[in-house]
The first five atom37 places (N, CA, C, CB, O) and aatype in JSON, in Angstrom:
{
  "aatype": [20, 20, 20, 20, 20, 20, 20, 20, 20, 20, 20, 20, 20, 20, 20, 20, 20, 20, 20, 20, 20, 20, 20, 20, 20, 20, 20, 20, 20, 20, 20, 20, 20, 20, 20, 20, 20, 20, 20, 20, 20, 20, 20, 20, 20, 20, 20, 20, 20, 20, 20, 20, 20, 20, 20, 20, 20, 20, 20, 20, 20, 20, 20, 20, 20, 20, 20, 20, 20, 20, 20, 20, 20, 20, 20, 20, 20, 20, 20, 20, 20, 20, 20, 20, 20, 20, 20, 20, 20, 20, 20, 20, 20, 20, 20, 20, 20, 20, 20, 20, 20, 20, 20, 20, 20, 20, 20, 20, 20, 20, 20, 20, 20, 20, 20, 20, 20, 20, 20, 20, 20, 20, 20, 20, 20, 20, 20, 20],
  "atom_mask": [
    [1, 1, 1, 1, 1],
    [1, 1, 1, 1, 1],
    [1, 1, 1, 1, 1],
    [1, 1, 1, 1, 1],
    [1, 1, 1, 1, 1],
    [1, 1, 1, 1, 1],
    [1, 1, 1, 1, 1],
    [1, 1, 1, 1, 1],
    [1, 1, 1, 1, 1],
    [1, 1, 1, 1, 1],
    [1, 1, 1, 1, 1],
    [1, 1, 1, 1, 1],
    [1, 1, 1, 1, 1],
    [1, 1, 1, 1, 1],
    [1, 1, 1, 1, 1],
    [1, 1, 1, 1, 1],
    [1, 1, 1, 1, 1],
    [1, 1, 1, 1, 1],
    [1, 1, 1, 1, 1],
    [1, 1, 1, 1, 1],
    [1, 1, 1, 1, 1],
    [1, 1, 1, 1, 1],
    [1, 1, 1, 1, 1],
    [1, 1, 1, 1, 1],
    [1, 1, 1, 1, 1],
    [1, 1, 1, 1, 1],
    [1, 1, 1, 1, 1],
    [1, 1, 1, 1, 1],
    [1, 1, 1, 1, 1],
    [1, 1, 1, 1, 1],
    [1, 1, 1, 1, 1],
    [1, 1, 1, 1, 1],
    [1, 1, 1, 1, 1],
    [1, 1, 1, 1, 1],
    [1, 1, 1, 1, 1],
    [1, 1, 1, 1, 1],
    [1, 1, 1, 1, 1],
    [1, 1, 1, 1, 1],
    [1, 1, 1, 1, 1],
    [1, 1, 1, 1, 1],
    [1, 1, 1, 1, 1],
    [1, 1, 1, 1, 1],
    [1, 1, 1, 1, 1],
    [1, 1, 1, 1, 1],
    [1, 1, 1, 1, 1],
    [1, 1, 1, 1, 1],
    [1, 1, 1, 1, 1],
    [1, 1, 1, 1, 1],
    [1, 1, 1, 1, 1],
    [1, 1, 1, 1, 1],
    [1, 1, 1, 1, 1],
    [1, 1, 1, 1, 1],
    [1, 1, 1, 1, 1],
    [1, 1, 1, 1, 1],
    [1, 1, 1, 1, 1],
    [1, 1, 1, 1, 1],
    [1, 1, 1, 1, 1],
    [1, 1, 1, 1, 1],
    [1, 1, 1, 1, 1],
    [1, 1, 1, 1, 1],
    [1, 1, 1, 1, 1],
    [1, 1, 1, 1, 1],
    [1, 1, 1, 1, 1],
    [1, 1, 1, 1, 1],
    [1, 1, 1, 1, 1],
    [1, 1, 1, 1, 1],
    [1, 1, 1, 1, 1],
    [1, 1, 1, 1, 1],
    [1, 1, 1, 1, 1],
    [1, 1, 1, 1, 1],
    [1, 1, 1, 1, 1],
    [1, 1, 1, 1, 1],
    [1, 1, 1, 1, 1],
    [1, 1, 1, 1, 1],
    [1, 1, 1, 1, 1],
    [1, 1, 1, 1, 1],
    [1, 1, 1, 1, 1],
    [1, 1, 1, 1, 1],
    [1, 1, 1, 1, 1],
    [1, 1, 1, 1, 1],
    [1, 1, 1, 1, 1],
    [1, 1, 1, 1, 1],
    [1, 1, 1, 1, 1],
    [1, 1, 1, 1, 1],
    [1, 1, 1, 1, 1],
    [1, 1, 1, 1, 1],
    [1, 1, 1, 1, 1],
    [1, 1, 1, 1, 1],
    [1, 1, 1, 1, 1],
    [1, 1, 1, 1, 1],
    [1, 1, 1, 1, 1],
    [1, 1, 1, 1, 1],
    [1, 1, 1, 1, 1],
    [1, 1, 1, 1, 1],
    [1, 1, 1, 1, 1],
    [1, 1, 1, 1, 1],
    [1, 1, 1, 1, 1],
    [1, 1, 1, 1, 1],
    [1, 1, 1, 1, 1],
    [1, 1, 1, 1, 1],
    [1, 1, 1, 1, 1],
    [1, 1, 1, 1, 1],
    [1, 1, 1, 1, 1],
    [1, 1, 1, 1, 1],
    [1, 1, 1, 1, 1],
    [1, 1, 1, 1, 1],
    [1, 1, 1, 1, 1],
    [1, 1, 1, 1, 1],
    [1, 1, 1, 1, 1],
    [1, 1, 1, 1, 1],
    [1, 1, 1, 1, 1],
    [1, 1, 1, 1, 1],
    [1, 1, 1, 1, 1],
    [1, 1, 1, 1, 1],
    [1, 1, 1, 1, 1],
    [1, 1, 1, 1, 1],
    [1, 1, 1, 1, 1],
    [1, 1, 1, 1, 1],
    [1, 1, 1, 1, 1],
    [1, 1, 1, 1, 1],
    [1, 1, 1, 1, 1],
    [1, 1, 1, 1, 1],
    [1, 1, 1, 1, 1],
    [1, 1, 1, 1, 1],
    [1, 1, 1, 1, 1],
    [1, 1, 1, 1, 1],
    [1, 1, 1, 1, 1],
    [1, 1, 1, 1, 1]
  ],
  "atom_positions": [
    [[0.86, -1.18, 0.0], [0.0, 0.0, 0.0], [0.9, 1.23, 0.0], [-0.97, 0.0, 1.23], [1.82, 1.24, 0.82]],
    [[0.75, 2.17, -0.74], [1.22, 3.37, -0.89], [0.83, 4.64, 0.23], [0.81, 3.64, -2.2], [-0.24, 4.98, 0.74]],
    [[2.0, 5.07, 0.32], [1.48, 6.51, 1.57], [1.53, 7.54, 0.86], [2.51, 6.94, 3.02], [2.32, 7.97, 0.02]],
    [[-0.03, 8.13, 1.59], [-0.11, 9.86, 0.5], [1.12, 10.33, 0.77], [-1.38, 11.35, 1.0], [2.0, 9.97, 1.56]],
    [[1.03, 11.22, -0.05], [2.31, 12.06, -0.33], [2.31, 13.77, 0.64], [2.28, 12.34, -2.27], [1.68, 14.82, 0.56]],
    [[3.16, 13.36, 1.32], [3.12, 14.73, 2.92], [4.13, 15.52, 2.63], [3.52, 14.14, 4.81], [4.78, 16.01, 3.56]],
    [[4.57, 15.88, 0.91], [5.53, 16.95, 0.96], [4.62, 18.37, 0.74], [6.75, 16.69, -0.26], [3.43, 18.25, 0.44]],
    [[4.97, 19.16, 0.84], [4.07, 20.8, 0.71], [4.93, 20.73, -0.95], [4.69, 22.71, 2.32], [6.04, 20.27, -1.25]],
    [[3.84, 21.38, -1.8], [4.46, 21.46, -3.0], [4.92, 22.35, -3.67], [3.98, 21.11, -3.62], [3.91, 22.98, -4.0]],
    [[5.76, 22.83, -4.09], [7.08, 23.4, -3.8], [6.47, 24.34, -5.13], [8.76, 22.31, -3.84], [5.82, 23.98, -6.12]],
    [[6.96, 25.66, -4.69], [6.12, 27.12, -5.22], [7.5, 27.43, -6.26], [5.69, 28.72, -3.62], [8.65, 27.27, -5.85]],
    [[7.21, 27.88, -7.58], [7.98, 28.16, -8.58], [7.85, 29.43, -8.71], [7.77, 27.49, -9.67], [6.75, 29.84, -9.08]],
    [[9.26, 30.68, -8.38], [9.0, 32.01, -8.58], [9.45, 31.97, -10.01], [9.72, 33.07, -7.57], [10.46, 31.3, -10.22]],
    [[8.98, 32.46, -10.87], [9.29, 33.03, -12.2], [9.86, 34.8, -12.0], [7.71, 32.87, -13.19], [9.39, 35.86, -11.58]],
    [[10.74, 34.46, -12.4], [11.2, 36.27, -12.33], [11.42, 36.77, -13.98], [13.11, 36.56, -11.3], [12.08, 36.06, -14.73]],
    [[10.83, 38.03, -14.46], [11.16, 38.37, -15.56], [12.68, 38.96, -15.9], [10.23, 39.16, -15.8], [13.13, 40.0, -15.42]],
    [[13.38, 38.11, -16.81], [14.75, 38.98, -16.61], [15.35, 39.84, -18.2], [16.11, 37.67, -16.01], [16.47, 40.02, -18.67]],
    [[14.06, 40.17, -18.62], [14.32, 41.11, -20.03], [13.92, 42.56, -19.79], [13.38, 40.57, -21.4], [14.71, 43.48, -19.94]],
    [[12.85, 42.69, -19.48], [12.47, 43.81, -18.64], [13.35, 45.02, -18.51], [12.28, 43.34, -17.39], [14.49, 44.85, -18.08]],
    [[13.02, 46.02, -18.78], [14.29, 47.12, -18.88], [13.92, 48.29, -18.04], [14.61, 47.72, -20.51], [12.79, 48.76, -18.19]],
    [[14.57, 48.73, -17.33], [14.24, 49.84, -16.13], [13.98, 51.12, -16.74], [15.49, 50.08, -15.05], [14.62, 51.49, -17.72]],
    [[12.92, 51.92, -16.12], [12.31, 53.18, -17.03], [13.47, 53.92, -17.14], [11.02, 54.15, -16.38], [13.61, 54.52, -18.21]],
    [[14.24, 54.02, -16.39], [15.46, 55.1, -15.89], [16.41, 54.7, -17.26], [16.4, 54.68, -13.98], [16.58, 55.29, -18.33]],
    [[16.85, 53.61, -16.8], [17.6, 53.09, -17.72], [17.61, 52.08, -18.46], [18.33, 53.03, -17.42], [17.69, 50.97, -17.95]],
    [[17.56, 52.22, -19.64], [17.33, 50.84, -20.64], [18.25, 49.73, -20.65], [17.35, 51.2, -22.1], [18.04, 48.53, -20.76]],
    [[19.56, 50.54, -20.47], [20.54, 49.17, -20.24], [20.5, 48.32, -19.35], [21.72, 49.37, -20.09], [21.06, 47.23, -19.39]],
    [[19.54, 48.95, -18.08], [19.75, 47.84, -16.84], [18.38, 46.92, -16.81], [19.96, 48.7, -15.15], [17.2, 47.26, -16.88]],
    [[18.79, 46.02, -16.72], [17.94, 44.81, -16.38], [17.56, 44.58, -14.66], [18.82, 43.47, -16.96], [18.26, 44.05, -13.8]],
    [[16.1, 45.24, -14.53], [16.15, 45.11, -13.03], [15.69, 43.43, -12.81], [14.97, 46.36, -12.21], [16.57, 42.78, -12.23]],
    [[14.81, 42.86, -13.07], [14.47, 41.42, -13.05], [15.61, 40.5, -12.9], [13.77, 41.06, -14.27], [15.39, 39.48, -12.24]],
    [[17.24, 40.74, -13.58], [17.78, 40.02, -13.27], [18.66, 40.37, -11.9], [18.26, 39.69, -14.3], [19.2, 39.51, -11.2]],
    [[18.68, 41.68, -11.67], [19.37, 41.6, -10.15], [18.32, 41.62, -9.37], [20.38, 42.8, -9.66], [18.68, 42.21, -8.35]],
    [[16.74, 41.17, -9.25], [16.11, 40.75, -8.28], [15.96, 39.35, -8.15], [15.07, 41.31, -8.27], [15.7, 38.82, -7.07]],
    [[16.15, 38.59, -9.43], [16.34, 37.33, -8.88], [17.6, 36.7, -8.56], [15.8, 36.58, -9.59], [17.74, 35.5, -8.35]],
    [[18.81, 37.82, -8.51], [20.3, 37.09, -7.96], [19.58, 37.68, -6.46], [22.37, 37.91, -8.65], [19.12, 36.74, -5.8]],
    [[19.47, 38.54, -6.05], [19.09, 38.92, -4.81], [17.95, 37.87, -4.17], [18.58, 40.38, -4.95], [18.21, 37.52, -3.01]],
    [[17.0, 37.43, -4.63], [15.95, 36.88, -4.21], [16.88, 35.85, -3.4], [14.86, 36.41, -5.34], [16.92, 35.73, -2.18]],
    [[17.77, 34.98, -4.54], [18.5, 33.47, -4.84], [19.13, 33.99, -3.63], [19.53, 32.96, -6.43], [18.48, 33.92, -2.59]],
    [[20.53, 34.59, -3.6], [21.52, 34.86, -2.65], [20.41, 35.1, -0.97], [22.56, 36.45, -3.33], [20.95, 34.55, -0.01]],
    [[19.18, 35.75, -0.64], [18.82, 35.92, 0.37], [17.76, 34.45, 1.17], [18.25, 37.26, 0.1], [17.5, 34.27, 2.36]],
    [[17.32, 33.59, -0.12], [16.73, 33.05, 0.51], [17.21, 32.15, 1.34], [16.05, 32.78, -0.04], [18.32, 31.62, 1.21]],
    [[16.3, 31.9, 2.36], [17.23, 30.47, 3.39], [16.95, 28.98, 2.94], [16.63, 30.39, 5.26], [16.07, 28.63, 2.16]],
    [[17.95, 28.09, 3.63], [17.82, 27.01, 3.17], [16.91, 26.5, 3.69], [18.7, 26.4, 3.17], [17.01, 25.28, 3.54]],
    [[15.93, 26.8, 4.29], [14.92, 25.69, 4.42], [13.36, 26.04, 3.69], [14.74, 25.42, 6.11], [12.34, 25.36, 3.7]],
    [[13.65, 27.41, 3.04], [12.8, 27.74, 2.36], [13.47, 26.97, 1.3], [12.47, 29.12, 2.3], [12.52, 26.25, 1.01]],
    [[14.29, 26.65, 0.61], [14.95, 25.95, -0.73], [13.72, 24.86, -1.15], [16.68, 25.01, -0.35], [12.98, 24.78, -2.14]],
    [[13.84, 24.21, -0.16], [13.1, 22.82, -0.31], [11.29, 22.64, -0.61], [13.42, 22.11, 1.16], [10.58, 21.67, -0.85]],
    [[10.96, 24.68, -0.39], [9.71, 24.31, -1.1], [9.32, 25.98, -1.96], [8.33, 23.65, 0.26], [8.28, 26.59, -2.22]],
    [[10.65, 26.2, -2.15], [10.64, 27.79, -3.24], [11.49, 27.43, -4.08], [11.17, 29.43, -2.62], [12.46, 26.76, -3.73]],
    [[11.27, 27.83, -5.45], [12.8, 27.6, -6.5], [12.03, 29.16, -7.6], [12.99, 25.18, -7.79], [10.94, 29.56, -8.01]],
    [[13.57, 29.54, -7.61], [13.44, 30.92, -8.19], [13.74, 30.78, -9.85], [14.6, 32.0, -7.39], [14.97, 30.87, -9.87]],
    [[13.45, 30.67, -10.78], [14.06, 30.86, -12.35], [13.3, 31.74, -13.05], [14.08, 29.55, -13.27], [12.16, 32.19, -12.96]],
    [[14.59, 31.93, -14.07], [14.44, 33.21, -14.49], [13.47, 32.83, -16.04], [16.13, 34.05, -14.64], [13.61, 31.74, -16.59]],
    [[12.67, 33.75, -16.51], [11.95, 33.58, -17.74], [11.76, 34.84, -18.66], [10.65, 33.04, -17.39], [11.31, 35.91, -18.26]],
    [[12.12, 34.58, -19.83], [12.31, 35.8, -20.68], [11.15, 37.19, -20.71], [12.4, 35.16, -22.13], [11.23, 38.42, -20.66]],
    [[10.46, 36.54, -20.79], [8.92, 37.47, -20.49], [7.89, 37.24, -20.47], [8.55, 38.28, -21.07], [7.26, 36.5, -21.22]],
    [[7.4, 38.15, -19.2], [5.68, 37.21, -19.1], [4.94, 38.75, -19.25], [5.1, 36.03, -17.01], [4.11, 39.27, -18.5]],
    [[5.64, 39.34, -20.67], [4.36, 40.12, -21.05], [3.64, 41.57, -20.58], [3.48, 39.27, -20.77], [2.73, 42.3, -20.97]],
    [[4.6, 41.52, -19.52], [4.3, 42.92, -18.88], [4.94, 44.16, -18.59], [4.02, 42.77, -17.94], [4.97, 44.66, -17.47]],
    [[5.57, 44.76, -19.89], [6.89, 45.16, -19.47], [6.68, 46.4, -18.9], [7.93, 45.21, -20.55], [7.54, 47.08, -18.34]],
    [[4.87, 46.84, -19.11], [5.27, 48.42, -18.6], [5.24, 48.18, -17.07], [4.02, 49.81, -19.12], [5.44, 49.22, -16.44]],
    [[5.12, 47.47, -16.57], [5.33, 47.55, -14.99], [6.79, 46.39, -14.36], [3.56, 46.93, -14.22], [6.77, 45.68, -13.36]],
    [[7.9, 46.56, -15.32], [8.98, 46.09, -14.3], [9.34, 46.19, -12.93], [9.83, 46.41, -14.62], [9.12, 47.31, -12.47]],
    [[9.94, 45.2, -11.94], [10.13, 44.15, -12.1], [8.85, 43.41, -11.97], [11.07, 43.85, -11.39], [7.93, 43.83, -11.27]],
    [[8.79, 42.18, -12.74], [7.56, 41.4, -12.9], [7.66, 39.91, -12.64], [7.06, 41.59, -14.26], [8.21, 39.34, -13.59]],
    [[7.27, 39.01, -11.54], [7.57, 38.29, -11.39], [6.08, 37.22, -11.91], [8.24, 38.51, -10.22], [5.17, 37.77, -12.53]],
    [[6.01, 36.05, -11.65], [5.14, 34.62, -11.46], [4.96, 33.96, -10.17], [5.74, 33.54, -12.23], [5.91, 33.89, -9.39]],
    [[4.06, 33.58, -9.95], [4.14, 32.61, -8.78], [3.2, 31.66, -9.22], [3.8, 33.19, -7.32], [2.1, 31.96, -9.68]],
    [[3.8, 30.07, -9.04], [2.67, 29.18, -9.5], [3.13, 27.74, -8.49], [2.7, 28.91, -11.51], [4.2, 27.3, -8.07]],
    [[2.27, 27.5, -8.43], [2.43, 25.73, -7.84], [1.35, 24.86, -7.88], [2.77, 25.57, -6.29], [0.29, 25.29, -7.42]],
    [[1.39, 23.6, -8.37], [0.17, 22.86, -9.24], [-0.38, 22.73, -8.44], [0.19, 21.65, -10.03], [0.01, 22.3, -7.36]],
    [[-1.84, 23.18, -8.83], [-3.37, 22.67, -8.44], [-3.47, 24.13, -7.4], [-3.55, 20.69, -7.45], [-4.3, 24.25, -6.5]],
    [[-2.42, 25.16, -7.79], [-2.84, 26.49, -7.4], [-2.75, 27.76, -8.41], [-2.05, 26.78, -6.26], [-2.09, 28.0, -9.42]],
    [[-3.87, 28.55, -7.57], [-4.01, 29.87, -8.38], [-2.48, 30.63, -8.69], [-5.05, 30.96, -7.43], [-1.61, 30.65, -7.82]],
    [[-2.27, 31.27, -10.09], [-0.69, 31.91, -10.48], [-1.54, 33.21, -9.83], [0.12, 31.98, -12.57], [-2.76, 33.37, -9.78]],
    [[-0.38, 34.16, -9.31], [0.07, 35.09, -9.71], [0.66, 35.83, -10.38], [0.19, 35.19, -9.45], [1.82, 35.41, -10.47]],
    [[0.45, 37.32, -11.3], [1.69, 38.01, -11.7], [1.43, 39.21, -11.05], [2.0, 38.15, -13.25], [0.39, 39.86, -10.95]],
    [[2.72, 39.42, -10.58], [3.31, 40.46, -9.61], [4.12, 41.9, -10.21], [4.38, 39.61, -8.73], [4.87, 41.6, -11.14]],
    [[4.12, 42.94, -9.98], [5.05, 43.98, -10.72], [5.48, 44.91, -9.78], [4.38, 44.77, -11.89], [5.17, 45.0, -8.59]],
    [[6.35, 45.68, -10.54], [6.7, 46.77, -9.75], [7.64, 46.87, -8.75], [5.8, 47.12, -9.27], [8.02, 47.93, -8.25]],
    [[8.09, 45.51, -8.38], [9.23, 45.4, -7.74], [10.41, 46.61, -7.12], [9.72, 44.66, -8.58], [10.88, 47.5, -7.82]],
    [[10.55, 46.52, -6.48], [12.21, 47.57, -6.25], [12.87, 46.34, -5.91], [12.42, 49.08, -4.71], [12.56, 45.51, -5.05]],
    [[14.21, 46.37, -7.04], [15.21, 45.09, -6.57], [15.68, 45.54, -5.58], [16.38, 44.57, -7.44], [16.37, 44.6, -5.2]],
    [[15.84, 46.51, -4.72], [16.7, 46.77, -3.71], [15.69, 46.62, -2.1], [17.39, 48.41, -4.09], [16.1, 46.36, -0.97]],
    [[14.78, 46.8, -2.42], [13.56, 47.36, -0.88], [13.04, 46.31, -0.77], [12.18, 48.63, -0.98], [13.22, 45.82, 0.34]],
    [[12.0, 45.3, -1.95], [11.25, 44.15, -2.24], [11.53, 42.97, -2.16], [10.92, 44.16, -3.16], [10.63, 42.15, -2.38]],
    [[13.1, 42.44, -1.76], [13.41, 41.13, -1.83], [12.72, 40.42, -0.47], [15.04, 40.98, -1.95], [11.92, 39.49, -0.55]],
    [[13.03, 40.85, 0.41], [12.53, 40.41, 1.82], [10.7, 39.98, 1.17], [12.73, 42.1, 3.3], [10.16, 38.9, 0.93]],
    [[10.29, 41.13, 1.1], [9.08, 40.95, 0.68], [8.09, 39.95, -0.06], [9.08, 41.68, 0.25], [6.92, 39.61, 0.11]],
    [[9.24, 39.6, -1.13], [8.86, 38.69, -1.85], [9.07, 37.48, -1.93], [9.0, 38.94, -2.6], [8.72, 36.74, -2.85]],
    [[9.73, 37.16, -0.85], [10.43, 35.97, 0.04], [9.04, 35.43, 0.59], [11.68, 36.54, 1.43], [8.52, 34.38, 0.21]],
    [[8.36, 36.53, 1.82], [7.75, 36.59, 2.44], [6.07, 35.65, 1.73], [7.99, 38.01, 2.79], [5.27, 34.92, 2.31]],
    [[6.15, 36.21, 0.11], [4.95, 36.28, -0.41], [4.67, 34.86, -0.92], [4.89, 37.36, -1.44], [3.65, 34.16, -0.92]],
    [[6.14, 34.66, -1.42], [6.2, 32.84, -1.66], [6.15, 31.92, 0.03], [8.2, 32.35, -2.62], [5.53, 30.87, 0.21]],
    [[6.64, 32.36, 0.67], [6.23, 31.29, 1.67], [4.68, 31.27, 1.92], [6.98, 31.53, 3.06], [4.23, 30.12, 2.04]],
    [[3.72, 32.32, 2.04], [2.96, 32.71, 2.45], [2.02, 32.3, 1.29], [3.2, 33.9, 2.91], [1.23, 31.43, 1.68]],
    [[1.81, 32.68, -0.23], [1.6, 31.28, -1.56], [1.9, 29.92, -1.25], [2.63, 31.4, -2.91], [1.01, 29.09, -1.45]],
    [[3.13, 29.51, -0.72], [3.29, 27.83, -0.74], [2.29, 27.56, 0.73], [5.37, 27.15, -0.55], [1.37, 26.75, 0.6]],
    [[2.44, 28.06, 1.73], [1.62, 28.16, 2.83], [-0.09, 27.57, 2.33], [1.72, 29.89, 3.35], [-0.63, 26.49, 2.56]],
    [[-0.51, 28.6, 1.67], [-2.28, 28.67, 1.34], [-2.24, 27.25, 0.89], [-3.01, 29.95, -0.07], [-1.21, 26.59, 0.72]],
    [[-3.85, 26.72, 0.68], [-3.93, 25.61, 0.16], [-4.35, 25.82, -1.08], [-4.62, 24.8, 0.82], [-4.49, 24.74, -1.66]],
    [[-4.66, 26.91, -1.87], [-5.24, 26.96, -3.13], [-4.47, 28.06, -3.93], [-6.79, 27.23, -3.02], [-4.83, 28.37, -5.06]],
    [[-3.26, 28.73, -3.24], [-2.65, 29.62, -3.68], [-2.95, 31.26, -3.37], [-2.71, 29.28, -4.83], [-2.28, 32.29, -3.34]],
    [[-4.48, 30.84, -3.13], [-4.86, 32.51, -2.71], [-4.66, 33.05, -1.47], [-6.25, 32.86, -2.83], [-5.06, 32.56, -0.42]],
    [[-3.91, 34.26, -1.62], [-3.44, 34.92, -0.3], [-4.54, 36.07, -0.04], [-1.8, 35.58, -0.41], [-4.83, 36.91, -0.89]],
    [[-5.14, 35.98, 1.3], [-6.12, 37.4, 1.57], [-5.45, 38.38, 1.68], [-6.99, 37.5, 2.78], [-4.48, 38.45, 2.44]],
    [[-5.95, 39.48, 0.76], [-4.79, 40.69, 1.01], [-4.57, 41.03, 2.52], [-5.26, 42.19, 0.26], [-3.38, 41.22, 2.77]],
    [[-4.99, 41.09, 3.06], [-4.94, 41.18, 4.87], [-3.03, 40.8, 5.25], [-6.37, 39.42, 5.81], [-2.14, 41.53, 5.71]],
    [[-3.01, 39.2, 4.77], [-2.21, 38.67, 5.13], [-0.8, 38.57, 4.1], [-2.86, 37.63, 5.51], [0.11, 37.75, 4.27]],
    [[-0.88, 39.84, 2.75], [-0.04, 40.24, 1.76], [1.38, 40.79, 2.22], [-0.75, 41.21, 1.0], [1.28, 41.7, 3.04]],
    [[2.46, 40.5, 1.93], [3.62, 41.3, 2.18], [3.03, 42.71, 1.67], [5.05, 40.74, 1.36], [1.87, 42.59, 1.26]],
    [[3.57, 44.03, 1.61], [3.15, 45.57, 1.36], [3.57, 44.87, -0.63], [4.57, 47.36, 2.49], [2.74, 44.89, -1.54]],
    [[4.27, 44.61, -0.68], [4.76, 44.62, -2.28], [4.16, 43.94, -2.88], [5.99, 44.26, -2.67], [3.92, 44.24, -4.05]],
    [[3.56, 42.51, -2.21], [2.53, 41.68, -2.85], [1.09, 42.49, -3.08], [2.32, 40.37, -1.92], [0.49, 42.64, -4.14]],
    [[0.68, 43.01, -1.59], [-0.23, 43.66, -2.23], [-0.64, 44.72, -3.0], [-0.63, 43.7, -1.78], [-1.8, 44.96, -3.35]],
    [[0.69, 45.57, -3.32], [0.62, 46.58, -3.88], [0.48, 45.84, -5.97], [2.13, 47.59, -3.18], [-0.26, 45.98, -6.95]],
    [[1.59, 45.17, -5.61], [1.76, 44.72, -7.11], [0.78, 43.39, -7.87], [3.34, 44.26, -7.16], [0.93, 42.89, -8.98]],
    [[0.02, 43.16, -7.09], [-0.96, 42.22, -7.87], [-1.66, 43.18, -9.77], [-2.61, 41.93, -6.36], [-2.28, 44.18, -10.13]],
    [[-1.1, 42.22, -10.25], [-1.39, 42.43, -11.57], [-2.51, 41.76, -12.43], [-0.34, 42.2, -12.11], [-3.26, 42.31, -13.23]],
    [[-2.4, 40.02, -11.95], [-3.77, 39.56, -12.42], [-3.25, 37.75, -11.1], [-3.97, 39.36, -14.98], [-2.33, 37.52, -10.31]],
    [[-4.29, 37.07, -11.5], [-4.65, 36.01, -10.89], [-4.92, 34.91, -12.12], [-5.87, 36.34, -9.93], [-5.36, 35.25, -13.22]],
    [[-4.62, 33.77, -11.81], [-5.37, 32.84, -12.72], [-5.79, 31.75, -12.0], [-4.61, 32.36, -13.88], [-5.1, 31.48, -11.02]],
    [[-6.83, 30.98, -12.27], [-6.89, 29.9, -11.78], [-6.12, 28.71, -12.38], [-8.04, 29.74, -11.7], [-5.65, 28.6, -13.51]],
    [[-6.12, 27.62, -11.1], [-5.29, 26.47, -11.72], [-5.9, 25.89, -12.77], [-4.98, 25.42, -10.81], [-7.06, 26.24, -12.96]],
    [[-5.33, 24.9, -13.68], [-5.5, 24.51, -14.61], [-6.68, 23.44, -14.33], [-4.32, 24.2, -15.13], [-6.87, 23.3, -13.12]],
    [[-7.52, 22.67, -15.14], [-8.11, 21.55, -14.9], [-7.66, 20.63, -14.41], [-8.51, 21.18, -15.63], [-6.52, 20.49, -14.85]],
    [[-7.92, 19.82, -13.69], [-7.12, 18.28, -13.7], [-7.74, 17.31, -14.06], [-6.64, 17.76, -12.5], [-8.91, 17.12, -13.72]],
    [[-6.94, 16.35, -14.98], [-7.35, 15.59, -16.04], [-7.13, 15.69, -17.31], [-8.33, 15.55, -16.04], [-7.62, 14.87, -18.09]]
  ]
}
């Protein structure tokens, strides 16, 4: 007989890393928020957050723009980031996503950056 499966399932940040800063076009803020995200998170968040980077999810007028998804939960896309102020924050927002059971966080219980930057919601996919 098989035992259910008692791991928490492990939340995928998508970070946009094409994205070009209003200030400056040459800088790529998406990619120094996800070396920052990577370098701050702890190791025991590792085991149910993984950060990768994705060319674009489409939203460029509101850089930095991240994803949050984990199967059989609602995505987020997130914007507006400050790579420098928002990392903590967005640490905060994935534990607090892998936490929920359906992905949805009550804004009540939002990091300030999560709830500021909600961009859209989706529901999970069908299953089957």
């Amino acid at each position: 007989m098989s035992q259910p499966e008692t791991t928490v399932p492990k939340t995928t940040v998508y970070v946009c890393t094409v994205c070009r800063a209003k200030d400056d076009p040459e800088a790529r803020p998406g990619k120094a928020l996800l070396e920052a995200f990577d370098a701050r998170l702890a190791a025991e968040d590792r085991a149910i957050v993984a950060a990768e980077p994705v060319e674009c999810l489409g939203v460029c007028s509101r850089p930095c723009t991240v994803a949050m998804a984990a199967r059989g939960k609602w995505t987020y896309v997130l914007g507006d980031f400050d790579t420098a102020a928002d990392v903590d924050d967005l640490i905060e927002s994935a534990r607090r996503y892998t936490a929920s059971e359906n992905g949805l966080v009550p804004k009540k219980d939002r990091p300030e950056a999560m709830r500021k930057g909600v961009i859209s919601r989706t529901p999970p996919a069908p299953r089957g």
